[in-house]
Amino acid sequence: MLDHIFAIIGGDNRQGYLANVLQSDGYKVIACGLAQCPGLDPSMKQMDTKHAVGGADVIVLPLPVSTDNVTVQAPFSFEPIYLAEIYACVRSDTMILGGKLNEKLTAAAKSRGILICDYLDREELSILKAIPTAEGALEIAMRETKHTIFGSNCLVAGYGRIGKILSRILRDLGAHVWVSARKYPDLSMIQSEHLMGINMASSTTAAEPLSSQIDKFDIIFNTVPAMIFDKDVLMNAKPTVLMIDLASVPGVDFDVAQNMGIRLIQALSLPGKVAPITAASMIKDTILNILREAM
Amino acid sequence: MLDHIFAIIGGDNRQGYLANVLQSDGYKVIACGLAQCPGLDPSMKQMDTKHAVGGADVIVLPLPVSTDNVTVQAPFSFEPIYLAEIYACVRSDTMILGGKLNEKLTAAAKSRGILICDYLDREELSILKAIPTAEGALEIAMRETKHTIFGSNCLVAGYGRIGKILSRILRDLGAHVWVSARKYPDLSMIQSEHLMGINMASSTTAAEPLSSQIDKFDIIFNTVPAMIFDKDVLMNAKPTVLMIDLASVPGVDFDVAQNMGIRLIQALSLPGKVAPITAASMIKDTILNILREAM
Amino acid sequence: MLDHIFAIIGGDNRQGYLANVLQSDGYKVIACGLAQCPGLDPSMKQMDTKHAVGGADVIVLPLPVSTDNVTVQAPFSFEPIYLAEIYACVRSDTMILGGKLNEKLTAAAKSRGILICDYLDREELSILKAIPTAEGALEIAMRETKHTIFGSNCLVAGYGRIGKILSRILRDLGAHVWVSARKYPDLSMIQSEHLMGINMASSTTAAEPLSSQIDKFDIIFNTVPAMIFDKDVLMNAKPTVLMIDLASVPGVDFDVAQNMGIRLIQALSLPGKVAPITAASMIKDTILNILREAM
Amino acid sequence: MLDHIFAIIGGDNRQGYLANVLQSDGYKVIACGLAQCPGLDPSMKQMDTKHAVGGADVIVLPLPVSTDNVTVQAPFSFEPIYLAEIYACVRSDTMILGGKLNEKLTAAAKSRGILICDYLDREELSILKAIPTAEGALEIAMRETKHTIFGSNCLVAGYGRIGKILSRILRDLGAHVWVSARKYPDLSMIQSEHLMGINMASSTTAAEPLSSQIDKFDIIFNTVPAMIFDKDVLMNAKPTVLMIDLASVPGVDFDVAQNMGIRLIQALSLPGKVAPITAASMIKDTILNILREAM
């Protein structure tokens, strides 16, 4: 158990849940800019920016920290919270943590000698976040289809963090699951998980183009941030297929899908939407990892 | 491949899907009373009652067959479809199949020498239907919680058909799953599935009352058609618990739950609601089993 | 925690392990006729028959209790242990437990007013024993083949207690698993476990004779106590197939298999052979269930 | 389907099985130096070195290729097979493939302009080989213990290719599985697989030393090629623990284990021992990948 005082400043319900879970873990927690946050435990100690920052040795800013580089993103605060004020009040032994820090914010902190760290850069958080993302994708697939996942033919495009967890879940639910990947080691791993691989390697004659296989799928989950499902591929899809695009850069041609009457759901930032309490808990674990390493 | 002509008469989208899947399996199918059914393949041959009944050797009535014992339940038909007309036009070699046939309808058919059979009586269908029921329960749990199934503490009360499939799914998703049961053989089977059993046997000093364990659960699924979750049990539950009652007879005291602010969702007839295409396909498989046995 | 004094009399290592696990659970235990048993904890209190029986309120005889109906089966005892002496010394409040009690032994006890119970009759033990049986079958399959279970084609004949657990294990290891069964509800359960069913129902035209399917299997596990794999079936098997017969009554024609050069392993009583400590622990759990119900 | 003629030269049964599987896939195959190999299909075409090399466009040498850098490792050949002869007879369009090629052999080939490739360098083969390795480790664990894997407490040290597959298999069999790892992303992945992580990171106060946890394990599998299980750790182990060391560099102090009476099994090169047919098939898949990429 680490001995820390956390100031949780700004943000949406996730910051409220983060404050809650830190407090129930036994830490001292100060909330700031969360007065109207419905998710915040009403018994939580609340302070204004100056006192919160001055009284804490760990400051947690929201995800994303700011949308204007001037104020903290704080939808549940009546008053704006200025980053400059935080930087001015911060104690020399304090660490600032936030999600999606941009270069400007980081540079400004470093120039003042402030320790600052973006928890979104942590690989362990990216892996953990794939769990609520996969569950969210499953929830969408269940809601949007008239058949069960059991027995359906699913394609998971891409075998990164999300692809790994999602394909396993679908398999365990009894779907027939194909996973497309470009590299032989990934195809071996796909095979070792009892999943069916589709070889997308461009360098080999063994490549299996998606266009000749897409007609068997009932549900397609894309996790690849590149335009894979273009007109040539989509024109062979089942008219009843459901496409769920989870990639940060679209992998499905929206216009073509729409023209063809293919249902396409673009689902981004699922963890905060479908499981904000879990997302907050994962951020907490990551923050504690960062603090332990920093000591 | 059996050589049959099916008349699918009345019912909702499920009957439409049933007609579709029989036709795509290669059977001759006549639809009747489904003119406005959005789920029905527009290319399906449609006839009036008299011709449909006279032209088929298997007649499939909906689930439930009738709500007034006079007409077939047929929300997508402008005209009423009279059971008496069906019984009158039926050929001597024809079998009538339906779901939730009551004694009166059955007796009336038998007195005319008509072969009649309720597919809902088939154990294999009850088992298959537990799959969409379990998926539907999972979908509700995902939608209604702010955390993932992964890592949550779940109780499945009862280890019948639904309990078996649901507990396995939750475990595969990474939940901590307890299952309550009354009989030692069930508790052994629960153990063999790597699930945690809760002994509800009233006859033994080893019984573990739910009231002393309920406080650890985030989600509770009830499958037991008996009042298990009464005031004494519920008063120890987490205020944030989500309860999903899947039993045909309520297993959770609705009034107590409401007074205590516990979220309770009563979820009945899930297969037809969450996966009507799958439900139709399962009915098809069962009907084919019945026909094969009858030959 | 029950307050009991156990006398563990006769038997092989399993009785030794049973004495050990009861003692480490906190019970008072007396061993008798186990002086040379290598599995027995050397610190265990040992007594002769008269004192052991007189000092205990629960007497546990081995599995099987006796092979001659006169003495207890006791390979680790120099002296014979007479059942008559046990029956004579037993206190009126004592319960005798044993495995595979025959009618004569039971009748003799009952005529003396002695409480006697066969733990092998307990369904929960039969279910639990399927776990070491399935693991033992897997171990044999691994040892006797030159290929992995992963990717192999396996048949599990029969979907009883052993079939259920074994087929699941093979599936989880990445085998392609078919399960044969005679009843539709079993076939539905097989399907719900993502296994491939083979319909053996004799009453239907949908039956799929094993003889036309057996050629695809690398490993066949039989759990059905009836001659299923006769000449007509075996003649179509792969010459390299491995057959493991787990049924109490042979399900594979031994002579035919031998003549055809098919490898056949008859594997009976696996729990005591491959996992005697686990078997003893399962017997312990069952005995405690019996005692709790008797109180 | 590629159009190739393979010469399979030297080696043990695995080379025989490799020749067989290539031939049954439809390729032309010449065996050389395998006359006495019991695993080789008797119908296989056999030639002497000169003709085999001259007639093929792909030459497959064994694993390892040579133990003396002069002759091919060929236990089933009466005559020595000289590498120099192979290099001399090889056609300019031919590719040589082998396992564990050393620098000298590779350099000698390259200086002659011969295409040469070590299939053991391929990551996809290393991943696939983890499957028979994990099954072999499981087989040893089953054989060497008196209890089931189900319900046992297992430690898998290391979360590389073998650790990933082995821990999953043990979990699916119902063991309680802990996995030790040094990096947070690995610990997140372990968590996402519903396994229990043990943090071995030296850089953090959250590290959990093995010495304080080892006492709960019944079976320990080591996959880390570094001395992790030294005296300080082993002294706290259960006396009945079974240790299986799968790492290429010992991870368990052999002398200490022996002095303490701890059972330790060093299990290397499992794929070729427990599943040579599968190993040959995986080498075949890898060779075909190499050939496809070379074209």
Short mmCIF file of C-alpha atoms in Angstrom, two decimals, chain C:
data_model
loop_
_atom_site.label_atom_id
_atom_site.label_comp_id
_atom_site.label_asym_id
_atom_site.label_seq_id
_atom_site.Cartn_x
_atom_site.Cartn_y
_atom_site.Cartn_z
CA MET C 1 -16.89 -29.09 10.80
CA LEU C 2 -18.31 -32.40 11.94
CA ASP C 3 -17.15 -34.04 15.14
CA HIS C 4 -16.27 -37.59 14.13
CA ILE C 5 -13.69 -40.29 14.82
CA PHE C 6 -12.90 -42.28 11.71
CA ALA C 7 -11.48 -45.79 11.55
CA ILE C 8 -9.97 -46.43 8.13
CA ILE C 9 -9.68 -50.20 7.79
CA GLY C 10 -7.83 -52.12 5.09
CA GLY C 11 -7.44 -51.28 1.42
CA ASP C 12 -4.66 -49.95 -0.73
CA ASN C 13 -2.93 -46.58 -1.00
CA ARG C 14 -6.25 -44.86 -1.54
CA GLN C 15 -7.32 -45.78 1.99
CA GLY C 16 -3.99 -44.43 3.21
CA TYR C 17 -4.56 -41.17 1.36
CA LEU C 18 -8.12 -41.04 2.68
CA ALA C 19 -6.81 -41.35 6.26
CA ASN C 20 -4.28 -38.58 5.53
CA VAL C 21 -6.74 -36.11 4.06
CA LEU C 22 -9.29 -36.65 6.83
CA GLN C 23 -6.57 -36.04 9.39
CA SER C 24 -5.32 -32.90 7.69
CA ASP C 25 -8.93 -31.67 7.55
CA GLY C 26 -8.85 -31.85 11.35
CA TYR C 27 -10.66 -35.11 12.06
CA LYS C 28 -9.51 -37.80 14.49
CA VAL C 29 -8.46 -40.80 12.44
CA ILE C 30 -7.41 -44.34 13.35
CA ALA C 31 -5.77 -46.51 10.71
CA CYS C 32 -6.10 -50.28 10.83
CA GLY C 33 -4.55 -52.88 8.55
CA LEU C 34 -2.48 -50.23 6.80
CA ALA C 35 0.82 -50.75 8.66
CA GLN C 36 2.78 -51.38 5.46
CA CYS C 37 0.91 -48.84 3.33
CA PRO C 38 3.49 -46.56 1.70
CA GLY C 39 0.93 -43.81 1.15
CA LEU C 40 -0.07 -43.55 4.82
CA ASP C 41 1.28 -40.62 6.82
CA PRO C 42 3.79 -42.28 9.22
CA SER C 43 2.49 -40.18 12.10
CA MET C 44 -0.99 -41.68 11.80
CA LYS C 45 -2.37 -43.46 14.89
CA GLN C 46 -2.71 -47.20 14.18
CA MET C 47 -4.72 -49.80 16.12
CA ASP C 48 -5.82 -53.39 15.82
CA THR C 49 -9.29 -54.18 14.53
CA LYS C 50 -10.99 -54.43 17.91
CA HIS C 51 -9.74 -51.12 19.24
CA ALA C 52 -10.10 -49.29 15.94
CA VAL C 53 -13.71 -50.35 15.56
CA GLY C 54 -14.55 -49.70 19.20
CA GLY C 55 -12.98 -46.27 19.19
CA ALA C 56 -14.63 -44.86 16.09
CA ASP C 57 -18.10 -43.70 15.18
CA VAL C 58 -17.43 -43.92 11.45
CA ILE C 59 -15.78 -46.97 9.92
CA VAL C 60 -14.54 -46.76 6.35
CA LEU C 61 -13.91 -50.02 4.53
CA PRO C 62 -12.03 -50.12 1.23
CA LEU C 63 -13.12 -50.27 -2.38
CA PRO C 64 -13.99 -53.10 -2.89
CA VAL C 65 -14.74 -54.02 0.71
CA SER C 66 -13.99 -57.70 0.30
CA THR C 67 -13.28 -60.26 -2.37
CA ASP C 68 -14.25 -63.31 -0.30
CA ASN C 69 -17.10 -61.97 1.87
CA VAL C 70 -15.13 -63.09 4.93
CA THR C 71 -12.13 -60.79 5.25
CA VAL C 72 -11.61 -57.15 4.42
CA GLN C 73 -9.46 -56.61 1.32
CA ALA C 74 -6.23 -55.55 3.06
CA PRO C 75 -3.05 -56.01 1.00
CA PHE C 76 -0.98 -53.97 3.47
CA SER C 77 -1.91 -55.99 6.52
CA PHE C 78 -0.03 -59.09 7.72
CA GLU C 79 -3.05 -60.38 9.61
CA PRO C 80 -6.43 -61.05 8.05
CA ILE C 81 -9.15 -58.62 9.15
CA TYR C 82 -12.44 -60.43 9.66
CA LEU C 83 -15.68 -58.70 8.76
CA ALA C 84 -17.35 -60.72 11.51
CA GLU C 85 -15.05 -59.15 14.08
CA ILE C 86 -15.86 -55.66 12.82
CA TYR C 87 -19.58 -56.34 12.93
CA ALA C 88 -19.19 -57.75 16.45
CA CYS C 89 -17.22 -54.83 17.89
CA VAL C 90 -19.14 -52.00 16.28
CA ARG C 91 -20.93 -49.53 18.55
CA SER C 92 -24.63 -48.95 18.10
CA ASP C 93 -24.14 -45.32 16.98
CA THR C 94 -21.48 -46.18 14.41
CA MET C 95 -21.90 -45.97 10.65
CA ILE C 96 -20.04 -48.31 8.31
CA LEU C 97 -19.13 -47.01 4.88
CA GLY C 98 -17.58 -49.01 2.08
CA GLY C 99 -17.29 -49.27 -1.67
CA LYS C 100 -18.94 -52.03 -3.72
CA LEU C 101 -20.76 -53.61 -0.80
CA ASN C 102 -22.59 -56.70 -1.90
CA GLU C 103 -26.01 -57.75 -0.77
CA LYS C 104 -24.74 -60.35 1.67
CA LEU C 105 -22.53 -57.89 3.55
CA THR C 106 -25.26 -55.29 3.66
CA ALA C 107 -27.89 -57.75 4.84
CA ALA C 108 -25.59 -59.09 7.56
CA ALA C 109 -25.03 -55.59 8.88
CA LYS C 110 -28.67 -54.59 8.75
CA SER C 111 -29.73 -57.73 10.58
CA ARG C 112 -27.47 -56.60 13.44
CA GLY C 113 -29.01 -53.11 13.36
CA ILE C 114 -25.81 -51.58 12.00
CA LEU C 115 -26.02 -48.50 9.79
CA ILE C 116 -24.22 -49.34 6.56
CA CYS C 117 -23.84 -47.38 3.34
CA ASP C 118 -22.09 -47.87 0.00
CA TYR C 119 -20.45 -44.64 -1.08
CA LEU C 120 -20.16 -45.94 -4.65
CA ASP C 121 -23.94 -45.66 -4.92
CA ARG C 122 -23.69 -41.91 -4.63
CA GLU C 123 -24.27 -40.11 -7.90
CA GLU C 124 -22.09 -37.16 -6.89
CA LEU C 125 -19.08 -39.49 -6.55
CA SER C 126 -19.73 -41.04 -9.95
CA ILE C 127 -19.70 -37.57 -11.47
CA LEU C 128 -16.54 -36.48 -9.69
CA LYS C 129 -14.76 -39.73 -10.63
CA ALA C 130 -15.33 -38.88 -14.28
CA ILE C 131 -12.70 -36.14 -13.90
CA PRO C 132 -9.72 -38.43 -13.12
CA THR C 133 -11.10 -40.95 -15.59
CA ALA C 134 -11.08 -38.34 -18.35
CA GLU C 135 -7.60 -37.17 -17.40
CA GLY C 136 -6.36 -40.74 -17.34
CA ALA C 137 -7.81 -41.35 -20.79
CA LEU C 138 -6.12 -38.20 -22.03
CA GLU C 139 -2.81 -39.30 -20.56
CA ILE C 140 -3.06 -42.65 -22.36
CA ALA C 141 -3.94 -40.91 -25.62
CA MET C 142 -0.95 -38.59 -25.30
CA ARG C 143 1.43 -41.39 -24.43
CA GLU C 144 0.28 -43.74 -27.18
CA THR C 145 0.22 -41.36 -30.13
CA LYS C 146 2.97 -39.71 -32.13
CA HIS C 147 0.85 -36.64 -32.79
CA THR C 148 -0.66 -33.97 -30.59
CA ILE C 149 -4.21 -33.97 -29.30
CA PHE C 150 -4.34 -30.49 -30.85
CA GLY C 151 -5.57 -30.86 -34.39
CA SER C 152 -6.41 -34.54 -34.13
CA ASN C 153 -9.80 -36.01 -35.01
CA CYS C 154 -11.34 -37.63 -31.93
CA LEU C 155 -14.51 -39.59 -31.39
CA VAL C 156 -16.06 -39.91 -27.96
CA ALA C 157 -18.69 -42.62 -28.08
CA GLY C 158 -21.35 -41.94 -25.47
CA TYR C 159 -22.34 -38.74 -23.68
CA GLY C 160 -22.69 -39.82 -20.08
CA ARG C 161 -20.61 -38.53 -17.19
CA ILE C 162 -17.25 -39.45 -18.70
CA GLY C 163 -18.20 -38.50 -22.24
CA LYS C 164 -19.26 -35.02 -21.13
CA ILE C 165 -16.01 -34.21 -19.35
CA LEU C 166 -13.68 -35.97 -21.77
CA SER C 167 -15.14 -34.36 -24.89
CA ARG C 168 -14.84 -30.91 -23.34
CA ILE C 169 -11.20 -31.48 -22.39
CA LEU C 170 -10.30 -32.68 -25.87
CA ARG C 171 -12.06 -29.70 -27.43
CA ASP C 172 -10.22 -27.27 -25.14
CA LEU C 173 -6.93 -28.85 -26.20
CA GLY C 174 -7.75 -28.07 -29.82
CA ALA C 175 -8.90 -31.47 -31.08
CA HIS C 176 -11.76 -31.80 -33.54
CA VAL C 177 -14.26 -33.69 -31.41
CA TRP C 178 -17.24 -35.72 -32.47
CA VAL C 179 -19.56 -37.27 -29.88
CA SER C 180 -22.00 -40.04 -30.66
CA ALA C 181 -25.29 -40.31 -28.80
CA ARG C 182 -28.68 -41.96 -29.24
CA LYS C 183 -31.03 -39.32 -27.86
CA TYR C 184 -31.97 -35.94 -29.32
CA PRO C 185 -31.66 -34.08 -25.99
CA ASP C 186 -28.09 -35.39 -25.71
CA LEU C 187 -27.40 -34.29 -29.27
CA SER C 188 -28.69 -30.83 -28.39
CA MET C 189 -26.41 -30.67 -25.37
CA ILE C 190 -23.49 -31.82 -27.50
CA GLN C 191 -24.28 -29.02 -29.95
CA SER C 192 -24.54 -26.46 -27.14
CA GLU C 193 -20.98 -27.42 -26.08
CA HIS C 194 -19.69 -26.62 -29.61
CA LEU C 195 -19.02 -30.31 -30.24
CA MET C 196 -20.05 -32.24 -33.32
CA GLY C 197 -22.78 -34.78 -32.69
CA ILE C 198 -23.21 -38.12 -34.39
CA ASN C 199 -26.79 -39.33 -34.29
CA MET C 200 -26.92 -42.99 -33.29
CA ALA C 201 -30.68 -43.11 -32.76
CA SER C 202 -31.91 -46.35 -34.26
CA SER C 203 -35.46 -45.03 -34.55
CA THR C 204 -34.80 -42.46 -37.19
CA THR C 205 -33.76 -42.11 -40.78
CA ALA C 206 -31.34 -39.39 -39.68
CA ALA C 207 -29.11 -41.91 -37.93
CA GLU C 208 -25.51 -41.74 -39.08
CA PRO C 209 -23.94 -45.19 -38.88
CA LEU C 210 -20.48 -45.17 -37.30
CA SER C 211 -19.22 -47.48 -40.03
CA SER C 212 -19.44 -44.67 -42.58
CA GLN C 213 -17.73 -42.09 -40.38
CA ILE C 214 -15.08 -43.98 -38.47
CA ASP C 215 -12.43 -43.51 -41.15
CA LYS C 216 -11.75 -39.92 -40.13
CA PHE C 217 -10.80 -40.56 -36.50
CA ASP C 218 -7.27 -40.63 -35.12
CA ILE C 219 -8.33 -41.48 -31.57
CA ILE C 220 -11.54 -43.15 -30.43
CA PHE C 221 -12.66 -43.18 -26.81
CA ASN C 222 -15.48 -45.56 -25.99
CA THR C 223 -17.61 -44.97 -22.90
CA VAL C 224 -20.64 -47.05 -23.89
CA PRO C 225 -20.98 -50.46 -22.20
CA ALA C 226 -22.27 -52.22 -25.31
CA MET C 227 -20.60 -53.75 -28.37
CA ILE C 228 -20.60 -50.73 -30.66
CA PHE C 229 -17.29 -51.22 -32.43
CA ASP C 230 -17.80 -54.57 -34.07
CA LYS C 231 -16.26 -55.94 -37.24
CA ASP C 232 -18.52 -53.94 -39.57
CA VAL C 233 -17.47 -50.70 -37.94
CA LEU C 234 -13.79 -51.48 -37.33
CA MET C 235 -13.13 -52.59 -40.90
CA ASN C 236 -13.49 -48.97 -42.01
CA ALA C 237 -11.20 -47.50 -39.34
CA LYS C 238 -7.81 -45.96 -40.10
CA PRO C 239 -5.12 -48.58 -39.57
CA THR C 240 -3.29 -46.10 -37.34
CA VAL C 241 -6.29 -45.34 -35.13
CA LEU C 242 -5.86 -45.59 -31.35
CA MET C 243 -8.84 -47.01 -29.49
CA ILE C 244 -9.28 -46.53 -25.76
CA ASP C 245 -12.14 -48.44 -24.19
CA LEU C 246 -13.29 -46.95 -20.89
CA ALA C 247 -16.54 -48.86 -20.55
CA SER C 248 -17.15 -51.44 -17.83
CA VAL C 249 -18.50 -53.83 -20.46
CA PRO C 250 -16.32 -53.91 -23.59
CA GLY C 251 -17.53 -51.73 -26.42
CA VAL C 252 -14.81 -52.78 -28.88
CA ASP C 253 -14.44 -56.28 -30.29
CA PHE C 254 -11.04 -57.22 -28.94
CA ASP C 255 -10.41 -60.13 -31.31
CA VAL C 256 -11.35 -58.21 -34.42
CA ALA C 257 -9.19 -55.26 -33.38
CA GLN C 258 -6.26 -57.58 -32.74
CA ASN C 259 -6.66 -59.36 -36.05
CA MET C 260 -6.79 -56.07 -37.89
CA GLY C 261 -3.75 -54.73 -36.04
CA ILE C 262 -5.74 -51.91 -34.48
CA ARG C 263 -4.28 -50.67 -31.22
CA LEU C 264 -6.85 -51.08 -28.44
CA ILE C 265 -6.30 -50.16 -24.80
CA GLN C 266 -8.83 -51.27 -22.25
CA ALA C 267 -8.59 -48.80 -19.41
CA LEU C 268 -10.64 -49.53 -16.32
CA SER C 269 -10.61 -48.10 -12.80
CA LEU C 270 -8.52 -45.14 -13.93
CA PRO C 271 -9.12 -42.85 -10.91
CA GLY C 272 -7.36 -45.19 -8.48
CA LYS C 273 -4.53 -45.75 -10.96
CA VAL C 274 -3.76 -42.30 -12.28
CA ALA C 275 -4.87 -40.07 -9.42
CA PRO C 276 -5.28 -42.02 -6.17
CA ILE C 277 -4.87 -38.92 -4.01
CA THR C 278 -7.65 -37.15 -5.90
CA ALA C 279 -9.78 -40.30 -5.79
CA ALA C 280 -9.32 -40.48 -2.00
CA SER C 281 -10.26 -36.84 -1.64
CA MET C 282 -13.42 -37.36 -3.68
CA ILE C 283 -14.36 -40.34 -1.50
CA LYS C 284 -13.80 -38.13 1.54
CA ASP C 285 -16.14 -35.43 0.21
CA THR C 286 -18.80 -38.04 -0.49
CA ILE C 287 -18.45 -39.60 2.95
CA LEU C 288 -18.87 -36.21 4.58
CA ASN C 289 -22.00 -35.62 2.48
CA ILE C 290 -23.40 -38.95 3.68
CA LEU C 291 -22.63 -38.15 7.30
CA ARG C 292 -24.20 -34.69 7.09
CA GLU C 293 -27.37 -36.12 5.61
CA ALA C 294 -27.53 -38.83 8.28
CA MET C 295 -27.50 -36.38 11.12
#
